[in-house]
Amino acid sequence: MPSSEPTVNLLPSAEYETFWQPSDKIIRLEIPPETLIWIESYGSEKNNPNNDFYFPVTFHLEMNGETYTIPEVGIRQKGNIFSRGTFLNEEGDLIYPFHFRLSFDQTFEDPFYASLGIQKTWMKGQPDYETRQQRRLFDMKSLEFKWNRSNDPSLINQPFASRLFNEHDVIAPQSTLSPITFDLPETSVNLGMYIINEAIDQTFLDRHFVGDHAQGDLYKVLYPINLVLDDVAYIDITTGTYVIKPWMVGVENTLEGYHPVYDLKTNKSTSQHEPLLNLLKTLKSARLYQEEERLERLSSLVDIPSFLRYASVSFLNGNPDDMRNNTNNTYVYFDGVTQQATFIPYDNGW
């Protein structure tokens, strides 16, 4: 099969398929009161250096007559500067919904947790530690949960867009709906219907690419993703070569307040960003070549069939906050073997 048409490596389980289809499912989270306070305190502001830390809750999923329970799942607020905020009143009662992310492989070993009294110590390399790091829900490492902040009366903008992408062979995250309940020691709070989105991470790549093809560089790119070389790199006058601007491309570090536009999510300690730089240089020089050679050069760096499907369905969806309209909300993945770029849509709630 041509490299431009990746085949499935990690076959979806029956439970994975059921989870993302319209089905009878209810998600409950057992949350101690102090955990709610931590989620709000550290997550309500995008610029809080500790807003990427997760806090332990017990996860319950009821789906088609089966119950799945996972203890010590990590939860934190998620979202940009506009979608985070406080959700507790002065008495500590939950009065507003909030976006959050669940992570099933959290170990809670960071020194940060010591002051909260929940730091765990593990014997690294031992089976229990390895088991925790490899823990998944239906082969998924994490899930994203969004309440209806975009005021979509139908609640189906995101699930419909995701399904349209997937039905037209565009690599895109799954999306579904489920009621969410928070179980507190003395009460349960029904937060209503939430939109659940599949996280775009290594387990996502493993489902869409084969073997080493799934080991490439994955970037989460927010505003402004315009793929303009001079915005992302500069020429080193001593060598005459392009050098990546570190404030534009790198690995996000919330503790240090570092949030690059092109945020690398894989190969964090090894990547030199060469596939990204090669793509940007080729896009800049493309106008210098005749059509046939231009297409040949672009085809070596972009999965053209995939991009055309992505662009077509994006146009049909009409999302005003994507790469095409607002230079925003896109993942770019460079195949670990061919280095070809695949564009992955993200956040179609609008």
Short mmCIF file of C-alpha atoms in Angstrom, two decimals:
data_model
loop_
_atom_site.label_atom_id
_atom_site.label_comp_id
_atom_site.label_asym_id
_atom_site.label_seq_id
_atom_site.Cartn_x
_atom_site.Cartn_y
_atom_site.Cartn_z
CA MET A 1 0.00 0.00 0.00
CA PRO A 2 1.42 3.49 -0.84
CA SER A 3 2.95 5.43 2.04
CA SER A 4 0.37 8.17 1.55
CA GLU A 5 -2.34 5.77 2.69
CA PRO A 6 -1.47 4.67 6.26
CA THR A 7 -3.03 1.45 7.45
CA VAL A 8 -4.29 0.68 10.93
CA ASN A 9 -1.75 -0.65 13.39
CA LEU A 10 -3.60 -0.87 16.70
CA LEU A 11 -6.94 -2.44 15.85
CA PRO A 12 -9.76 -0.79 17.80
CA SER A 13 -11.31 -2.99 20.44
CA ALA A 14 -15.04 -3.72 20.47
CA GLU A 15 -15.34 -1.57 23.61
CA TYR A 16 -13.54 1.31 21.87
CA GLU A 17 -15.96 1.14 18.96
CA THR A 18 -18.98 0.97 21.29
CA PHE A 19 -17.75 3.89 23.38
CA TRP A 20 -17.64 6.23 20.39
CA GLN A 21 -20.95 5.14 18.92
CA PRO A 22 -24.27 6.45 20.22
CA SER A 23 -24.83 4.13 23.15
CA ASP A 24 -26.27 4.02 26.64
CA LYS A 25 -23.40 5.29 28.76
CA ILE A 26 -23.08 7.26 31.95
CA ILE A 27 -19.83 8.53 33.43
CA ARG A 28 -19.46 9.18 37.15
CA LEU A 29 -16.43 10.55 38.94
CA GLU A 30 -15.90 10.09 42.68
CA ILE A 31 -14.28 13.36 43.76
CA PRO A 32 -13.22 14.32 47.28
CA PRO A 33 -14.00 17.98 48.12
CA GLU A 34 -10.30 18.86 48.36
CA THR A 35 -9.76 17.60 44.83
CA LEU A 36 -12.39 20.00 43.51
CA ILE A 37 -10.59 22.84 45.28
CA TRP A 38 -7.24 21.82 43.76
CA ILE A 39 -8.72 21.57 40.27
CA GLU A 40 -10.11 25.08 40.58
CA SER A 41 -7.13 26.62 42.37
CA TYR A 42 -4.47 25.35 39.98
CA GLY A 43 -6.50 25.15 36.77
CA SER A 44 -8.74 28.20 36.62
CA GLU A 45 -6.02 30.40 35.07
CA LYS A 46 -4.21 29.44 31.87
CA ASN A 47 -1.02 31.09 33.11
CA ASN A 48 -0.89 29.26 36.44
CA PRO A 49 2.43 27.36 36.29
CA ASN A 50 0.83 24.32 37.93
CA ASN A 51 -2.24 24.03 35.71
CA ASP A 52 -1.01 20.86 33.96
CA PHE A 53 -0.95 18.79 37.15
CA TYR A 54 -3.61 16.11 37.53
CA PHE A 55 -5.45 15.13 40.71
CA PRO A 56 -6.80 11.67 41.59
CA VAL A 57 -10.44 10.66 41.18
CA THR A 58 -12.21 7.34 40.74
CA PHE A 59 -13.67 6.82 37.28
CA HIS A 60 -16.88 4.85 36.69
CA LEU A 61 -18.33 4.10 33.26
CA GLU A 62 -21.66 2.36 32.77
CA MET A 63 -22.03 1.27 29.16
CA ASN A 64 -24.53 -1.15 27.66
CA GLY A 65 -25.07 -2.97 30.93
CA GLU A 66 -21.37 -3.19 31.84
CA THR A 67 -19.58 -1.21 34.54
CA TYR A 68 -15.93 -0.20 34.30
CA THR A 69 -14.16 1.28 37.35
CA ILE A 70 -10.64 2.72 37.42
CA PRO A 71 -9.23 4.22 40.64
CA GLU A 72 -6.76 7.13 40.81
CA VAL A 73 -7.45 8.53 37.37
CA GLY A 74 -5.96 12.00 36.87
CA ILE A 75 -8.22 15.00 36.30
CA ARG A 76 -7.41 18.65 35.55
CA GLN A 77 -9.08 21.65 33.95
CA LYS A 78 -8.36 22.15 30.27
CA GLY A 79 -8.90 24.91 27.76
CA ASN A 80 -7.53 28.26 26.69
CA ILE A 81 -7.56 31.52 28.58
CA PHE A 82 -11.24 32.07 27.71
CA SER A 83 -12.61 28.68 28.76
CA ARG A 84 -11.05 28.23 32.19
CA GLY A 85 -12.42 29.68 35.38
CA THR A 86 -13.84 29.17 38.84
CA PHE A 87 -16.74 26.79 39.42
CA LEU A 88 -17.18 26.70 43.21
CA ASN A 89 -19.13 29.12 45.38
CA GLU A 90 -17.88 30.48 48.72
CA GLU A 91 -19.19 27.38 50.50
CA GLY A 92 -17.22 25.11 48.19
CA ASP A 93 -20.28 23.87 46.30
CA LEU A 94 -19.99 23.04 42.61
CA ILE A 95 -22.18 25.56 40.76
CA TYR A 96 -20.74 25.69 37.21
CA PRO A 97 -19.54 23.06 34.74
CA PHE A 98 -15.97 23.21 33.43
CA HIS A 99 -13.87 21.63 30.71
CA PHE A 100 -11.60 18.87 31.98
CA ARG A 101 -9.24 16.16 30.86
CA LEU A 102 -8.84 12.65 32.28
CA SER A 103 -5.55 10.77 32.17
CA PHE A 104 -5.52 7.06 32.97
CA ASP A 105 -1.75 6.57 33.41
CA GLN A 106 -0.99 9.18 36.07
CA THR A 107 1.50 8.16 38.79
CA PHE A 108 1.27 11.29 41.05
CA GLU A 109 4.95 10.99 41.96
CA ASP A 110 6.05 14.58 41.26
CA PRO A 111 7.35 16.53 44.31
CA PHE A 112 4.51 18.99 43.66
CA TYR A 113 2.10 16.50 45.25
CA ALA A 114 4.03 16.31 48.55
CA SER A 115 2.58 19.58 49.87
CA LEU A 116 -0.92 18.25 49.12
CA GLY A 117 -0.27 15.00 50.98
CA ILE A 118 -0.97 12.81 47.95
CA GLN A 119 2.52 12.17 46.56
CA LYS A 120 3.06 8.52 45.70
CA THR A 121 6.35 6.66 45.77
CA TRP A 122 6.97 3.93 43.26
CA MET A 123 9.74 1.45 42.66
CA LYS A 124 10.47 2.41 39.07
CA GLY A 125 10.88 -0.59 36.84
CA GLN A 126 8.69 -2.71 39.09
CA PRO A 127 5.53 -4.31 37.65
CA ASP A 128 3.06 -2.09 39.52
CA TYR A 129 4.76 1.08 38.24
CA GLU A 130 4.94 -0.20 34.67
CA THR A 131 1.32 -1.32 34.87
CA ARG A 132 0.21 2.14 35.99
CA GLN A 133 2.14 3.86 33.21
CA GLN A 134 0.57 1.53 30.64
CA ARG A 135 -2.97 1.77 32.01
CA ARG A 136 -5.58 2.62 29.38
CA LEU A 137 -9.34 2.78 28.87
CA PHE A 138 -10.05 0.77 25.71
CA ASP A 139 -6.49 1.50 24.49
CA MET A 140 -6.88 5.25 25.17
CA LYS A 141 -4.51 7.07 27.51
CA SER A 142 -6.72 10.10 28.04
CA LEU A 143 -10.06 11.73 27.20
CA GLU A 144 -11.19 15.34 26.91
CA PHE A 145 -14.53 16.56 28.28
CA LYS A 146 -16.24 19.79 27.26
CA TRP A 147 -19.49 21.32 28.43
CA ASN A 148 -21.62 23.21 25.93
CA ARG A 149 -19.82 26.54 26.22
CA SER A 150 -20.28 27.26 22.50
CA ASN A 151 -24.04 27.37 23.10
CA ASP A 152 -24.86 24.75 20.48
CA PRO A 153 -28.53 23.93 21.22
CA SER A 154 -28.26 20.61 19.40
CA LEU A 155 -25.07 19.52 21.23
CA ILE A 156 -23.97 17.70 18.08
CA ASN A 157 -21.63 20.13 16.27
CA GLN A 158 -18.48 18.39 17.46
CA PRO A 159 -19.73 14.77 17.21
CA PHE A 160 -21.20 15.45 13.76
CA ALA A 161 -18.00 17.08 12.50
CA SER A 162 -15.86 14.24 13.84
CA ARG A 163 -18.09 11.63 12.23
CA LEU A 164 -18.05 13.48 8.90
CA PHE A 165 -14.25 13.58 8.94
CA ASN A 166 -13.96 9.89 9.80
CA GLU A 167 -16.56 8.80 7.25
CA HIS A 168 -14.49 10.50 4.54
CA ASP A 169 -11.23 8.83 5.62
CA VAL A 170 -9.79 11.90 7.29
CA ILE A 171 -7.67 11.09 10.32
CA ALA A 172 -9.59 12.84 13.09
CA PRO A 173 -10.43 12.28 16.76
CA GLN A 174 -13.67 10.56 17.69
CA SER A 175 -16.37 12.41 19.62
CA THR A 176 -19.50 11.41 21.52
CA LEU A 177 -21.92 12.55 24.22
CA SER A 178 -22.52 11.36 27.77
CA PRO A 179 -24.12 12.64 30.96
CA ILE A 180 -21.54 13.39 33.65
CA THR A 181 -22.07 13.06 37.39
CA PHE A 182 -19.68 14.08 40.16
CA ASP A 183 -20.12 11.93 43.28
CA LEU A 184 -19.13 13.90 46.39
CA PRO A 185 -19.13 12.45 49.92
CA GLU A 186 -22.58 13.77 50.78
CA THR A 187 -24.20 14.44 47.42
CA SER A 188 -24.10 13.80 43.69
CA VAL A 189 -24.04 16.64 41.17
CA ASN A 190 -25.41 16.02 37.69
CA LEU A 191 -23.46 18.26 35.29
CA GLY A 192 -25.68 17.36 32.37
CA MET A 193 -24.60 16.25 28.92
CA TYR A 194 -20.92 16.64 28.05
CA ILE A 195 -19.07 16.36 24.75
CA ILE A 196 -16.30 13.77 25.01
CA ASN A 197 -13.39 13.99 22.58
CA GLU A 198 -10.65 11.51 21.84
CA ALA A 199 -7.21 12.84 22.75
CA ILE A 200 -4.65 13.19 19.94
CA ASP A 201 -1.58 11.51 21.38
CA GLN A 202 0.66 8.49 20.83
CA THR A 203 -2.16 6.00 21.33
CA PHE A 204 -4.13 7.91 18.68
CA LEU A 205 -1.20 7.69 16.26
CA ASP A 206 -0.87 3.96 16.93
CA ARG A 207 -4.43 3.49 15.73
CA HIS A 208 -3.84 5.23 12.42
CA PHE A 209 -0.25 4.46 11.42
CA VAL A 210 1.78 1.24 11.15
CA GLY A 211 4.88 0.49 13.23
CA ASP A 212 7.62 3.08 12.70
CA HIS A 213 5.18 5.21 10.70
CA ALA A 214 3.56 6.02 14.08
CA GLN A 215 6.83 7.25 15.65
CA GLY A 216 7.06 10.67 13.99
CA ASP A 217 6.77 14.24 15.25
CA LEU A 218 3.29 15.38 16.34
CA TYR A 219 2.61 19.10 16.83
CA LYS A 220 -0.39 20.73 18.42
CA VAL A 221 -0.63 24.08 16.65
CA LEU A 222 -2.75 26.98 17.80
CA TYR A 223 -3.03 30.56 16.56
CA PRO A 224 -1.35 31.54 14.28
CA ILE A 225 -0.73 28.39 12.22
CA ASN A 226 0.00 29.97 8.84
CA LEU A 227 2.92 27.72 7.78
CA VAL A 228 5.06 30.75 6.85
CA LEU A 229 8.77 30.01 7.09
CA ASP A 230 9.88 33.50 8.12
CA ASP A 231 7.43 33.49 11.02
CA VAL A 232 8.88 30.25 12.38
CA ALA A 233 12.61 30.49 11.56
CA TYR A 234 15.36 32.99 10.82
CA ILE A 235 18.57 32.82 8.80
CA ASP A 236 21.76 32.44 10.82
CA ILE A 237 24.10 34.92 9.10
CA THR A 238 27.17 32.92 10.10
CA THR A 239 26.02 29.70 8.44
CA GLY A 240 23.40 30.91 5.97
CA THR A 241 20.95 28.28 7.22
CA TYR A 242 17.50 28.58 8.74
CA VAL A 243 17.22 28.24 12.52
CA ILE A 244 13.96 27.56 14.36
CA LYS A 245 12.71 30.42 16.55
CA PRO A 246 12.46 28.81 19.99
CA TRP A 247 9.46 30.93 20.99
CA MET A 248 7.57 29.52 18.00
CA VAL A 249 8.50 25.82 18.06
CA GLY A 250 9.30 23.60 21.04
CA VAL A 251 7.93 21.52 23.89
CA GLU A 252 5.44 23.38 26.08
CA ASN A 253 6.61 23.93 29.66
CA THR A 254 3.79 25.32 31.78
CA LEU A 255 5.98 25.59 34.86
CA GLU A 256 8.20 28.06 33.01
CA GLY A 257 5.35 29.81 31.20
CA TYR A 258 6.57 28.56 27.82
CA HIS A 259 3.78 28.03 25.27
CA PRO A 260 5.11 27.73 21.70
CA VAL A 261 2.76 28.02 18.74
CA TYR A 262 4.02 24.70 17.37
CA ASP A 263 3.92 22.53 20.49
CA LEU A 264 5.73 19.20 20.00
CA LYS A 265 3.88 16.29 21.65
CA THR A 266 6.10 13.33 20.69
CA ASN A 267 9.86 12.74 20.40
CA LYS A 268 10.27 15.57 22.89
CA SER A 269 13.90 14.88 23.74
CA THR A 270 15.13 13.83 20.29
CA SER A 271 13.43 15.87 17.59
CA GLN A 272 15.32 18.66 15.84
CA HIS A 273 12.12 19.72 14.00
CA GLU A 274 13.67 18.91 10.61
CA PRO A 275 10.45 17.65 8.92
CA LEU A 276 8.60 20.82 9.95
CA LEU A 277 11.42 23.07 8.77
CA ASN A 278 11.70 21.19 5.46
CA LEU A 279 7.97 21.62 4.86
CA LEU A 280 8.05 25.34 5.56
CA LYS A 281 11.08 25.85 3.29
CA THR A 282 9.41 23.91 0.49
CA LEU A 283 6.19 25.90 0.82
CA LYS A 284 8.14 29.15 0.59
CA SER A 285 10.05 28.10 -2.53
CA ALA A 286 7.15 26.31 -4.26
CA ARG A 287 6.26 29.32 -6.41
CA LEU A 288 9.70 29.17 -8.03
CA TYR A 289 8.91 25.90 -9.81
CA GLN A 290 6.62 24.83 -12.59
CA GLU A 291 3.44 23.05 -11.61
CA GLU A 292 4.69 19.48 -12.15
CA GLU A 293 7.89 19.94 -10.14
CA ARG A 294 6.05 21.95 -7.50
CA LEU A 295 3.61 19.08 -6.97
CA GLU A 296 6.45 16.56 -6.85
CA ARG A 297 8.26 18.56 -4.18
CA LEU A 298 5.13 19.04 -2.11
CA SER A 299 4.13 15.38 -2.45
CA SER A 300 7.40 14.32 -0.88
CA LEU A 301 6.58 16.30 2.26
CA VAL A 302 2.76 16.30 2.44
CA ASP A 303 0.32 13.40 2.22
CA ILE A 304 -1.57 15.10 -0.61
CA PRO A 305 -4.61 12.75 -0.78
CA SER A 306 -5.04 13.05 2.97
CA PHE A 307 -4.72 16.83 2.85
CA LEU A 308 -7.30 17.16 0.07
CA ARG A 309 -9.81 15.12 2.07
CA TYR A 310 -9.02 17.15 5.19
CA ALA A 311 -9.44 20.47 3.33
CA SER A 312 -12.65 19.36 1.62
CA VAL A 313 -14.42 18.20 4.76
CA SER A 314 -13.16 21.26 6.67
CA PHE A 315 -14.84 23.40 4.02
CA LEU A 316 -18.08 21.44 4.35
CA ASN A 317 -18.01 21.72 8.15
CA GLY A 318 -17.51 25.47 7.96
CA ASN A 319 -15.64 25.75 11.25
CA PRO A 320 -14.69 29.45 11.68
CA ASP A 321 -11.90 28.60 14.14
CA ASP A 322 -9.77 26.13 12.17
CA MET A 323 -6.52 26.43 10.20
CA ARG A 324 -8.32 27.65 7.06
CA ASN A 325 -10.33 30.43 8.70
CA ASN A 326 -8.60 31.52 11.88
CA THR A 327 -5.16 29.83 11.57
CA ASN A 328 -6.02 27.80 14.67
CA ASN A 329 -6.89 24.39 16.14
CA THR A 330 -4.84 21.93 14.08
CA TYR A 331 -2.46 19.06 14.72
CA VAL A 332 0.29 18.39 12.20
CA TYR A 333 1.84 14.93 12.18
CA PHE A 334 4.99 13.97 10.27
CA ASP A 335 5.09 10.27 9.38
CA GLY A 336 7.94 8.53 11.20
CA VAL A 337 9.16 6.89 7.97
CA THR A 338 8.13 9.04 5.01
CA GLN A 339 8.23 12.38 6.92
CA GLN A 340 5.07 13.38 5.04
CA ALA A 341 2.78 15.78 6.89
CA THR A 342 -0.78 14.84 7.79
CA PHE A 343 -3.14 17.55 9.04
CA ILE A 344 -5.52 16.52 11.82
CA PRO A 345 -8.57 18.67 12.67
CA TYR A 346 -9.18 19.55 16.29
CA ASP A 347 -11.92 21.32 18.27
CA ASN A 348 -14.87 21.65 15.90
CA GLY A 349 -17.34 22.81 18.53
CA TRP A 350 -18.07 26.00 16.59
#
